[in-house]
PDB file of C-alpha atoms and ligand atoms in Angstrom:
ATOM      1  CA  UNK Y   1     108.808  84.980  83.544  1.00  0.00           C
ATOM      2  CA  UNK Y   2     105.520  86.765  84.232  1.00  0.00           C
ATOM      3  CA  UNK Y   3     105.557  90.388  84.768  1.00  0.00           C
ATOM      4  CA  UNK Y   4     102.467  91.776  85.736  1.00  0.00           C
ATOM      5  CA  UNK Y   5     101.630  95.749  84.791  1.00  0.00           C
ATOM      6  CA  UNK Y   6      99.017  98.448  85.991  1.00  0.00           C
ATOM      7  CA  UNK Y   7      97.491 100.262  83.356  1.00  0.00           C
ATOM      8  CA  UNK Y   8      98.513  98.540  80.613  1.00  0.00           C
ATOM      9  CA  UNK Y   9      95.856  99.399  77.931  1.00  0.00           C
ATOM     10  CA  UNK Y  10      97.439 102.028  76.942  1.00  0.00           C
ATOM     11  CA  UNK Y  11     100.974 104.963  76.816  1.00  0.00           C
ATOM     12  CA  UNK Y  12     103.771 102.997  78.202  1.00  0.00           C
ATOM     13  CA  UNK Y  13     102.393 100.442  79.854  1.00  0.00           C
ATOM     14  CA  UNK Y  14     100.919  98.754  76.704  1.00  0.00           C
ATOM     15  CA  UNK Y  15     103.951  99.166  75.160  1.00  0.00           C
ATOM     16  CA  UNK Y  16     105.781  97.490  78.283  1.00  0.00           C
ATOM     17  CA  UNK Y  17     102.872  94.676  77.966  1.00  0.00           C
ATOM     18  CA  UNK Y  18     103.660  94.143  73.782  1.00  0.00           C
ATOM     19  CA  UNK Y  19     107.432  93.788  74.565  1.00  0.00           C
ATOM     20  CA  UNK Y  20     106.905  91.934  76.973  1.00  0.00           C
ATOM     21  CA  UNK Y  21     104.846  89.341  75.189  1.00  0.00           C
ATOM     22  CA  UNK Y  22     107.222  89.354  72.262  1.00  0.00           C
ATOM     23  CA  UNK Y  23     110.097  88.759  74.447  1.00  0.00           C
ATOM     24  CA  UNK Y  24     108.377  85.313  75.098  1.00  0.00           C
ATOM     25  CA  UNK Y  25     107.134  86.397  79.026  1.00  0.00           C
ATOM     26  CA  UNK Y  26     103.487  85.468  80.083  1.00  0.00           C
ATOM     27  CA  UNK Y  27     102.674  88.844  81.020  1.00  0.00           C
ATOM     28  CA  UNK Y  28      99.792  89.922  82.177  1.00  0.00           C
ATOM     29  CA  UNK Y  29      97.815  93.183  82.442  1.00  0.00           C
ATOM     30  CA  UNK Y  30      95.471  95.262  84.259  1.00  0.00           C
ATOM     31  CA  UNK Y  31      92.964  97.876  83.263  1.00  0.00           C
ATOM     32  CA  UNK Y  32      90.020  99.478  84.027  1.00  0.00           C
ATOM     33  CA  UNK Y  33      88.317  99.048  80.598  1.00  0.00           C
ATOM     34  CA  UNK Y  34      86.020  96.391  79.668  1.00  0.00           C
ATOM     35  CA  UNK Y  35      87.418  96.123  76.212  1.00  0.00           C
ATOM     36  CA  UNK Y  36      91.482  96.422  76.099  1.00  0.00           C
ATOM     37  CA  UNK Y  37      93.204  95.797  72.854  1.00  0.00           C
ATOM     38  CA  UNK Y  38      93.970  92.094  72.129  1.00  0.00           C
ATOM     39  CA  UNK Y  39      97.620  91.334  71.701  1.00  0.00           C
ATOM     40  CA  UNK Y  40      98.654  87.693  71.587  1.00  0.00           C
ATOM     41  CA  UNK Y  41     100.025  85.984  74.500  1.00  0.00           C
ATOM     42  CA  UNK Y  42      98.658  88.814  76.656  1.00  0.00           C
ATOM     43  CA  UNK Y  43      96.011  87.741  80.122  1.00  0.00           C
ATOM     44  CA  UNK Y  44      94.195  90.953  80.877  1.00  0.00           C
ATOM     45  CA  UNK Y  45      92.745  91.126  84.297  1.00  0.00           C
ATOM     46  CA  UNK Y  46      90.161  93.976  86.175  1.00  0.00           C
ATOM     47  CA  UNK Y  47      91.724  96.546  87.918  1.00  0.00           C
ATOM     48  CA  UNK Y  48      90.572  99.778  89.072  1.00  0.00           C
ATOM     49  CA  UNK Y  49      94.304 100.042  91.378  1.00  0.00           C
ATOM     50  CA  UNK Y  50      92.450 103.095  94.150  1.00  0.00           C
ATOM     51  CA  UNK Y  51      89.286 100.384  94.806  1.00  0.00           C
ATOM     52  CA  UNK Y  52      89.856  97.950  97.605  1.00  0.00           C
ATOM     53  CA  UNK Y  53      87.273  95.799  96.301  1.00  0.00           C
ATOM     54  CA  UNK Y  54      88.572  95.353  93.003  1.00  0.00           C
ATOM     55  CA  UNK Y  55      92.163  94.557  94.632  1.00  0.00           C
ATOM     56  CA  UNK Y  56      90.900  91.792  96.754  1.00  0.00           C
ATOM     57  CA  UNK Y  57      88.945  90.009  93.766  1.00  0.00           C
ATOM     58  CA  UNK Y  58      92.401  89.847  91.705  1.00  0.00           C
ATOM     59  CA  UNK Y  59      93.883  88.794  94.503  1.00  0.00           C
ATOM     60  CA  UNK Y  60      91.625  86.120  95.044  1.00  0.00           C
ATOM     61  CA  UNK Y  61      91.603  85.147  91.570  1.00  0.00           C
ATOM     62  CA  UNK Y  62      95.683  85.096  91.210  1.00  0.00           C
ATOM     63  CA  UNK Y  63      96.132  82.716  94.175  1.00  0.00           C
ATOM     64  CA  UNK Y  64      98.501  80.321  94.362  1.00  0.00           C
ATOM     65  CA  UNK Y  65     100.006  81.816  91.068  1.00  0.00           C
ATOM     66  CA  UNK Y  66     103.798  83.425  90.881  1.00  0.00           C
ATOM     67  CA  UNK Y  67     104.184  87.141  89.242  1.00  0.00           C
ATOM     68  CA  UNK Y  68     108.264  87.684  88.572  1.00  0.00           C
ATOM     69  CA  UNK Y  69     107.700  91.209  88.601  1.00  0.00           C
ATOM     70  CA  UNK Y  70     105.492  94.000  89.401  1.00  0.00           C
ATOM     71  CA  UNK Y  71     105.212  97.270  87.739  1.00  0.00           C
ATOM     72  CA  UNK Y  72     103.293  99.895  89.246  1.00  0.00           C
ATOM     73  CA  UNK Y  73     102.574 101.571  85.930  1.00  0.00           C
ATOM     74  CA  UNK Y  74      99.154 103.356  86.527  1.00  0.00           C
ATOM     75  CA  UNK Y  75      98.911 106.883  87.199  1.00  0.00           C
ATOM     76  CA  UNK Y  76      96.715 110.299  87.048  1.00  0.00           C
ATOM     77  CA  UNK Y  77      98.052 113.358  86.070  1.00  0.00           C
ATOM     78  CA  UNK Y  78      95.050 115.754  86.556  1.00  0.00           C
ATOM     79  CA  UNK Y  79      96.150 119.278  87.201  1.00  0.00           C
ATOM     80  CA  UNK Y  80      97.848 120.329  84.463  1.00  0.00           C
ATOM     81  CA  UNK Y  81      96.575 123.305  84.198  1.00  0.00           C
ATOM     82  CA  UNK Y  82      95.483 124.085  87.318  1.00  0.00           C
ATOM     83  CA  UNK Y  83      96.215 127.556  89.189  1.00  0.00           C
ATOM     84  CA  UNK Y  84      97.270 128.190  92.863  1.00  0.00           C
ATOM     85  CA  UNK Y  85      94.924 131.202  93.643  1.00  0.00           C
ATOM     86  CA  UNK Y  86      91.541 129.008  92.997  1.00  0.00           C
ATOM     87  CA  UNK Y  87      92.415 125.587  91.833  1.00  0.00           C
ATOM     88  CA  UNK Y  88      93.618 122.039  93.025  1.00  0.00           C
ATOM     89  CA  UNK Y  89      90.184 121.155  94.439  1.00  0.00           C
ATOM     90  CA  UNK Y  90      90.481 118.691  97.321  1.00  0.00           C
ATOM     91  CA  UNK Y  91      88.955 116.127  95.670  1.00  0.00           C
ATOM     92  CA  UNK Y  92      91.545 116.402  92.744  1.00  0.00           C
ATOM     93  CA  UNK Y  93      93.709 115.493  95.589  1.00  0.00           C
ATOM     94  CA  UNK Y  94      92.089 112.278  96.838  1.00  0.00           C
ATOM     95  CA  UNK Y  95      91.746 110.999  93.683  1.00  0.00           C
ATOM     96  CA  UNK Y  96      95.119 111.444  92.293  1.00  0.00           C
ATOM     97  CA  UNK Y  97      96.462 110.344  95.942  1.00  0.00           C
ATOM     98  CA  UNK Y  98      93.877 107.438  95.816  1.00  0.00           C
ATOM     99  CA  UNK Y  99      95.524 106.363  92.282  1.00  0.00           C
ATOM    100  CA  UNK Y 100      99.438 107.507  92.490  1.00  0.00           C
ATOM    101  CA  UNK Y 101     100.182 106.259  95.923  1.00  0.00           C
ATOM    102  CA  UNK Y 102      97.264 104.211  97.533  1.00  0.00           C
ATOM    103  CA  UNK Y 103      96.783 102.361  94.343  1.00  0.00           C
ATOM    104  CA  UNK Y 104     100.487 101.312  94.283  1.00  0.00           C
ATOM    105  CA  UNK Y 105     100.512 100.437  98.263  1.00  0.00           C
ATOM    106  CA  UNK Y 106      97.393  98.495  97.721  1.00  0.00           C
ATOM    107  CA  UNK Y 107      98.650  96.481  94.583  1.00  0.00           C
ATOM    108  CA  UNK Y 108     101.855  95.444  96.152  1.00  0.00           C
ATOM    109  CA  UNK Y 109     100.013  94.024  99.551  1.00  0.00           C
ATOM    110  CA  UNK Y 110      97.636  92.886  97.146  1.00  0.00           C
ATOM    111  CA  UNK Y 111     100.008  90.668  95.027  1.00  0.00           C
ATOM    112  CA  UNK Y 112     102.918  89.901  97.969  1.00  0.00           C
ATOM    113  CA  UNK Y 113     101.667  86.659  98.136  1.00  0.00           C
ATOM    114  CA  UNK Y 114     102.555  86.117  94.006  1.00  0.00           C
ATOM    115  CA  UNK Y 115     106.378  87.446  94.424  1.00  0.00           C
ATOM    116  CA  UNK Y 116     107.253  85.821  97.561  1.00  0.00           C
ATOM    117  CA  UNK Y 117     106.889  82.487  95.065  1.00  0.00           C
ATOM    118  CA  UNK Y 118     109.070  83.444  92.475  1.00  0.00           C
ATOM    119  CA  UNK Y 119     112.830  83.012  92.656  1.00  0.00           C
ATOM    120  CA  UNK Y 120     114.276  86.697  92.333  1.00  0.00           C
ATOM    121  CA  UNK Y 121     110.974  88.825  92.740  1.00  0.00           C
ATOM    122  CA  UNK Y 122     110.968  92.680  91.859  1.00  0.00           C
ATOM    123  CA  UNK Y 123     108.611  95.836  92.085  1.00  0.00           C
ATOM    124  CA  UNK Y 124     109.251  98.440  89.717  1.00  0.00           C
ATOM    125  CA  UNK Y 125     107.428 101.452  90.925  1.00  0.00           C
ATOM    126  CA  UNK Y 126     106.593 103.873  87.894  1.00  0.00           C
ATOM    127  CA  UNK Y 127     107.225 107.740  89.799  1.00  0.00           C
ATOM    128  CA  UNK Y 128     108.384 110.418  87.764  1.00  0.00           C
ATOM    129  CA  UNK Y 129     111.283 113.434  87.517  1.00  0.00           C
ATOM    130  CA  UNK Y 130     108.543 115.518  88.952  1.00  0.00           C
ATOM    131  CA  UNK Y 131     108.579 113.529  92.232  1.00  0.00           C
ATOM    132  CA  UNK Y 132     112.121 114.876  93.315  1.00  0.00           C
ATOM    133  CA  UNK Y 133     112.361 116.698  96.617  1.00  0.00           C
ATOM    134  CA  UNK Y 134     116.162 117.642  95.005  1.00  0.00           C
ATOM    135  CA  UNK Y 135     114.684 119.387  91.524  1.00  0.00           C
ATOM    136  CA  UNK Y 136     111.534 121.332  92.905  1.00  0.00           C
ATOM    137  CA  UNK Y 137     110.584 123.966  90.240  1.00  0.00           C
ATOM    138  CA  UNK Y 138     107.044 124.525  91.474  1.00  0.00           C
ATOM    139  CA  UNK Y 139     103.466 123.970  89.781  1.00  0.00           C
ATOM    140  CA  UNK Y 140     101.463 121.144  89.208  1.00  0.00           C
ATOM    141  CA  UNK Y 141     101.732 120.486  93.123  1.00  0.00           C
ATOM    142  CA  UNK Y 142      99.313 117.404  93.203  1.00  0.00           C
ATOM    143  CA  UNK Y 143     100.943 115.720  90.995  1.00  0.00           C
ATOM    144  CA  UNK Y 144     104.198 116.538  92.001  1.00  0.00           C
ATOM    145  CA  UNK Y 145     103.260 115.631  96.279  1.00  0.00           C
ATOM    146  CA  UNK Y 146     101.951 112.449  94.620  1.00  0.00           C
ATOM    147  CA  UNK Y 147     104.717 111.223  93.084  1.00  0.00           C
ATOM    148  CA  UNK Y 148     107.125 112.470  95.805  1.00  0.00           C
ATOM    149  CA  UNK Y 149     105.171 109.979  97.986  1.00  0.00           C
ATOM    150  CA  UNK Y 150     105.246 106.819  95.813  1.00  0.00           C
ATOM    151  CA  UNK Y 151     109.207 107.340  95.850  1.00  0.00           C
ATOM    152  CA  UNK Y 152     109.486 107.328  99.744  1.00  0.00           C
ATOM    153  CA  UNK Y 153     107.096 104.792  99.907  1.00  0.00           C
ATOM    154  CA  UNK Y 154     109.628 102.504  97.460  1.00  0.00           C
ATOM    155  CA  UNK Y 155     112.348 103.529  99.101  1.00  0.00           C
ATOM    156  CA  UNK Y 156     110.918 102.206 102.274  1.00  0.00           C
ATOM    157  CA  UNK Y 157     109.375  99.239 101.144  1.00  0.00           C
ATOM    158  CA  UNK Y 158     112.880  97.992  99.842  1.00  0.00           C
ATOM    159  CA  UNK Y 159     114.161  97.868 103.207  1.00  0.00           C
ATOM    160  CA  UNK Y 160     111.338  96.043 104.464  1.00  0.00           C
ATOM    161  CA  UNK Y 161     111.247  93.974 101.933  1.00  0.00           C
ATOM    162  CA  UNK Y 162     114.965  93.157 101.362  1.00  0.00           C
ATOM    163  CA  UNK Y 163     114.653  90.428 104.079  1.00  0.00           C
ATOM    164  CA  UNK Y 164     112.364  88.986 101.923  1.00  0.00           C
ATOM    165  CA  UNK Y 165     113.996  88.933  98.974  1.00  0.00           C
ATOM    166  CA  UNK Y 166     111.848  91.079  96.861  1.00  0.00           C
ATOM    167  CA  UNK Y 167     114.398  93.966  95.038  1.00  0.00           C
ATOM    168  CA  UNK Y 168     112.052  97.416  94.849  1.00  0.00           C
ATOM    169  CA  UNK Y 169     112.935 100.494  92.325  1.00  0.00           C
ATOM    170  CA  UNK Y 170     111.487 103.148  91.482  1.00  0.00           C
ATOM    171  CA  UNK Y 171     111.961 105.109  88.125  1.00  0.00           C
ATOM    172  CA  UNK Y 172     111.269 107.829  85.948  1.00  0.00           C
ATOM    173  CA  UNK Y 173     110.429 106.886  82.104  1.00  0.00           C
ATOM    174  CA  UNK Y 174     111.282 109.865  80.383  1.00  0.00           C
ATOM    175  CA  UNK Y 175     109.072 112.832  79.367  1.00  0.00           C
ATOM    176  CA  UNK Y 176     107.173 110.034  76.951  1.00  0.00           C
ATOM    177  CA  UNK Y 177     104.867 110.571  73.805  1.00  0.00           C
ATOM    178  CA  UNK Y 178     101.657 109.314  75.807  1.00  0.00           C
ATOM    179  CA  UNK Y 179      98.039 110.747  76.591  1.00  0.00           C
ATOM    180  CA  UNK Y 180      99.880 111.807  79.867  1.00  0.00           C
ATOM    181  CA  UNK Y 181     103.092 113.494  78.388  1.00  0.00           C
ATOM    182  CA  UNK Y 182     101.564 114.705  75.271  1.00  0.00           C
ATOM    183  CA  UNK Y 183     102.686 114.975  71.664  1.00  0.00           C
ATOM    184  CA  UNK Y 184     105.378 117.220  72.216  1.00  0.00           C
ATOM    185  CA  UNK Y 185     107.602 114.605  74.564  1.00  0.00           C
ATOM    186  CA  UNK Y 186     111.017 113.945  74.215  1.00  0.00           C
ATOM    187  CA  UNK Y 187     110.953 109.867  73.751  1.00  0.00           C
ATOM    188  CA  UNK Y 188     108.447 107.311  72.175  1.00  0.00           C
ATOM    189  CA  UNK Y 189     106.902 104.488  73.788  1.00  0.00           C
ATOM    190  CA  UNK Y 190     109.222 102.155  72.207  1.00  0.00           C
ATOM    191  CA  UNK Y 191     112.221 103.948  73.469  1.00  0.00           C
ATOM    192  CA  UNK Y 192     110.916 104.326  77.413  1.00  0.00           C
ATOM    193  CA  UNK Y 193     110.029 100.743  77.817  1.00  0.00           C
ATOM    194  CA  UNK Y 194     113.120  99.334  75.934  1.00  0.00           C
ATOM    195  CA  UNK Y 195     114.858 101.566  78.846  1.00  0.00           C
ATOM    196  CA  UNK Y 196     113.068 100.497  81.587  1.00  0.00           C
ATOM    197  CA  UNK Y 197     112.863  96.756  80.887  1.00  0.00           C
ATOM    198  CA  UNK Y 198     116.938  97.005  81.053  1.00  0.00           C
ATOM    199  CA  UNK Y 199     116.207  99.034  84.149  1.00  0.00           C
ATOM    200  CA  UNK Y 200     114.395  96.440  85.563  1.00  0.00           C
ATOM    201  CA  UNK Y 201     116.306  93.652  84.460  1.00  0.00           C
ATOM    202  CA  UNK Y 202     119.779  95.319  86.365  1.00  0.00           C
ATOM    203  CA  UNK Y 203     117.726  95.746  89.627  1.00  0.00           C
ATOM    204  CA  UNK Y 204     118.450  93.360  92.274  1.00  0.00           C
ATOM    205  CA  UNK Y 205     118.937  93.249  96.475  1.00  0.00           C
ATOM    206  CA  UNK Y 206     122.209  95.176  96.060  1.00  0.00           C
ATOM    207  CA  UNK Y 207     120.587  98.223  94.166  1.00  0.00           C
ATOM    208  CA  UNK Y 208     117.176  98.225  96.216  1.00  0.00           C
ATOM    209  CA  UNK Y 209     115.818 101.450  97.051  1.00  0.00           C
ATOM    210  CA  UNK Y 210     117.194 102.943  93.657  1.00  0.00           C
ATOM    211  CA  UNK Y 211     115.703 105.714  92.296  1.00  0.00           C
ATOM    212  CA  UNK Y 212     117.004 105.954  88.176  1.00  0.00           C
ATOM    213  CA  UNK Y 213     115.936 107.504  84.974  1.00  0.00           C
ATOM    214  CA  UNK Y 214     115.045 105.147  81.884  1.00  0.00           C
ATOM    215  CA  UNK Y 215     118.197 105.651  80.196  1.00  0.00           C
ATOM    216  CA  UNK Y 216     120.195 104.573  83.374  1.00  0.00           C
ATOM    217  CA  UNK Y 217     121.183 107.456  85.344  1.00  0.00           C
ATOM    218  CA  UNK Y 218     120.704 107.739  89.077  1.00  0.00           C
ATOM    219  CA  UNK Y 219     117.804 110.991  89.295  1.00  0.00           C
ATOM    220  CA  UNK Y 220     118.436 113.143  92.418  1.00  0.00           C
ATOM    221  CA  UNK Y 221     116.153 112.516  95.885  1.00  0.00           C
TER     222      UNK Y 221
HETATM  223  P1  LIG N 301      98.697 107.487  80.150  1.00  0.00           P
HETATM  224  O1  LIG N 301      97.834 108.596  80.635  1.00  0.00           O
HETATM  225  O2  LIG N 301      98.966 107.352  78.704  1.00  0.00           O
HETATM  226  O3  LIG N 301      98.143 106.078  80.699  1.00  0.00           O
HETATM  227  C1  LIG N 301      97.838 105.961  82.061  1.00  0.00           C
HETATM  228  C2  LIG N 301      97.381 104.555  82.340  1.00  0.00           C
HETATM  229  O4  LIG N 301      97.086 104.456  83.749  1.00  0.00           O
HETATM  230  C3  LIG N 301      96.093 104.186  81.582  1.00  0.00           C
HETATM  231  O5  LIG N 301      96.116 102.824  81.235  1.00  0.00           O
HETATM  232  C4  LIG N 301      95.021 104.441  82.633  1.00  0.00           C
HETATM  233  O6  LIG N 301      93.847 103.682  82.445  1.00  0.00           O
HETATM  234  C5  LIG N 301      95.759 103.958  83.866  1.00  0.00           C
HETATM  235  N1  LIG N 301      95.106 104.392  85.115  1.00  0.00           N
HETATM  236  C6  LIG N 301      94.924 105.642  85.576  1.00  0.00           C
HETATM  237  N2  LIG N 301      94.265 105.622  86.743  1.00  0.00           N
HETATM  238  C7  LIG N 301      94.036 104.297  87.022  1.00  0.00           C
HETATM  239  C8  LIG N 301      93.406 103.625  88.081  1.00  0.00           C
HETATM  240  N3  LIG N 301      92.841 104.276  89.125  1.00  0.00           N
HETATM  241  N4  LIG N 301      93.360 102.265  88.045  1.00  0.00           N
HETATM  242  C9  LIG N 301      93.910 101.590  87.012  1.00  0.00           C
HETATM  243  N5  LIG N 301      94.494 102.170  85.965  1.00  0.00           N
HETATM  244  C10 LIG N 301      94.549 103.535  85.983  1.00  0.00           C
HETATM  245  O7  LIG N 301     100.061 107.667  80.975  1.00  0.00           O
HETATM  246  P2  LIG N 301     101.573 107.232  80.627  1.00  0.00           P
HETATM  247  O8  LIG N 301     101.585 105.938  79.949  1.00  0.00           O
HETATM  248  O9  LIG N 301     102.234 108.405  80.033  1.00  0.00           O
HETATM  249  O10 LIG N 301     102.159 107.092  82.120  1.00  0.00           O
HETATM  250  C11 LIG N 301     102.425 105.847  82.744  1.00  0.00           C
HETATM  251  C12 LIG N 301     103.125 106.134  84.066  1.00  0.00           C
HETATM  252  O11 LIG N 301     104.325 106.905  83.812  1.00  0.00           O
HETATM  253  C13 LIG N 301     102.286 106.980  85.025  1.00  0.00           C
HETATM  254  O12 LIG N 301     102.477 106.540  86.346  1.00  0.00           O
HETATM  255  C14 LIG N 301     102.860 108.381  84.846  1.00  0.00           C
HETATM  256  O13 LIG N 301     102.651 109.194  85.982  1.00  0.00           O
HETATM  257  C15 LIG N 301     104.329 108.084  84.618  1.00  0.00           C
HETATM  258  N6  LIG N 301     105.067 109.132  83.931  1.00  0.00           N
HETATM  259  C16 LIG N 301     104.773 109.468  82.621  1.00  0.00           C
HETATM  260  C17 LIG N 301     105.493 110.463  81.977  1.00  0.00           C
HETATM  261  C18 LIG N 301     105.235 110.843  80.556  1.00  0.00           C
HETATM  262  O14 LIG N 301     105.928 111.753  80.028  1.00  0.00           O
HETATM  263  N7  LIG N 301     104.302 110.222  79.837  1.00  0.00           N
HETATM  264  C19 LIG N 301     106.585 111.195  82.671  1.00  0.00           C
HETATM  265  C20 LIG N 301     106.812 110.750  84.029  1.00  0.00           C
HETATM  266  C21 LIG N 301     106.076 109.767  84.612  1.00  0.00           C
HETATM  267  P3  LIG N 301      92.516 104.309  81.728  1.00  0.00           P
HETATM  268  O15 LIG N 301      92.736 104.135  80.246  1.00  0.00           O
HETATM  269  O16 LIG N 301      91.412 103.471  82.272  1.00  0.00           O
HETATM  270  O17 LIG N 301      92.420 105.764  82.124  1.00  0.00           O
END
């Protein structure tokens, strides 16, 4: 089985990557550093996921190659602390956009090709609690639009995509000891991937479109 994850050099998507290659998988991962951390078993490829560029080379060089599943792990969480009366410059928005939503489209067109040749292909789509339309509280509005986005564009691609097979979900993995969440989270690593690998291992054609927490529960629209 080869799973292939954005942003895997570090927070949860390293820790998705080591489980992964314990479990026995061939996974491989992408980042944008020249030097991520060796871990045996593990292919590391290039991949900035907003530049076109850089998603046509790893296209190119994955040819002909099947990828089981696809998690859409990267993501930018830049205004924090950012405040309504002067902040949230616009181009705060085009690069979170460019990362949390383009970068996801653009990596699943990208890598089609790959999970069309595997038997029971899947795209996990890493969102977040903070993209619910439901569960709104206010602040951090960038990040908040972005992730919003990424969930309507899963929940779109899975009908589009059902037809072809490929099972799409979208999650949120817990308010997670990471760079991102901070030290103060709820969960570790360990506990958010061991979640969302049985996540992604109960997704199929029947619960496409699905939009659930790490620990299993369906998360309000
Ligand atoms: P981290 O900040 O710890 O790691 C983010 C990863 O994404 C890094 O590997 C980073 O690479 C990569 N990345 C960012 N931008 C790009 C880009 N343009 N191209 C390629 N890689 C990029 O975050 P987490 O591990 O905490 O978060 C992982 C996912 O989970 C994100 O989508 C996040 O929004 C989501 N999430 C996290 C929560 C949490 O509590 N931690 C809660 C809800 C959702 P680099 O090292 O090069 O910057």
């Amino acid at each position: 089985m080869t799973p292939l994850i954005t942003g895997a050099n570090r927070g949860i998507g390293l820790r998705l990557l080591q489980d992964y290659a314990k479990a026995g998988c061939s996974p491989i991962g992408t980042t944008r550093t020249d030097d991520p951390p060796h871990i045996a078993g593990v292919r590391w490829e290039y991949l900035d996921v907003a530049d076109p560029g850089q998603q046509r080379d790893l296209g190119r060089k994955l040819e002909g190659e099947t990828v089981d599943l696809l998690i859409c792990n990267a993501g930018q969480y830049l205004d924090k602390h950012e405040t309504l009366p002067s902040g949230y410059p616009p181009a705060m928005w085009a690069e979170m956009f460019a990362t949390n939503v383009t970068g996801v489209f653009l990596t699943i067109q990208t890598l089609l090709p790959n999970l069309e040749r595997a038997a029971a292909p899947k795209i996990a789509i890493i969102s977040s609690m903070m993209g619910s339309q439901e569960r709104a509280p206010g602040g951090s509005y960038i990040y908040r639009a972005s992730k919003a986005a990424v969930l309507n564009l899963g929940r779109n691609l899975a009908q589009d995509l059902k037809s072809a097979g490929i099972a799409v979900g979208v999650y949120h993995p817990g308010w997670v000891r990471t760079d991102m969440g901070g030290q103060h989270a709820q969960i570790g690593v360990e506990e958010a991937a061991a979640g969302l690998r049985a996540r992604f291992d109960a997704l199929t054609l029947e619960t496409t479109g699905c939009f659930e927490t790490w620990d299993g529960h369906p998360h309000p629209y």
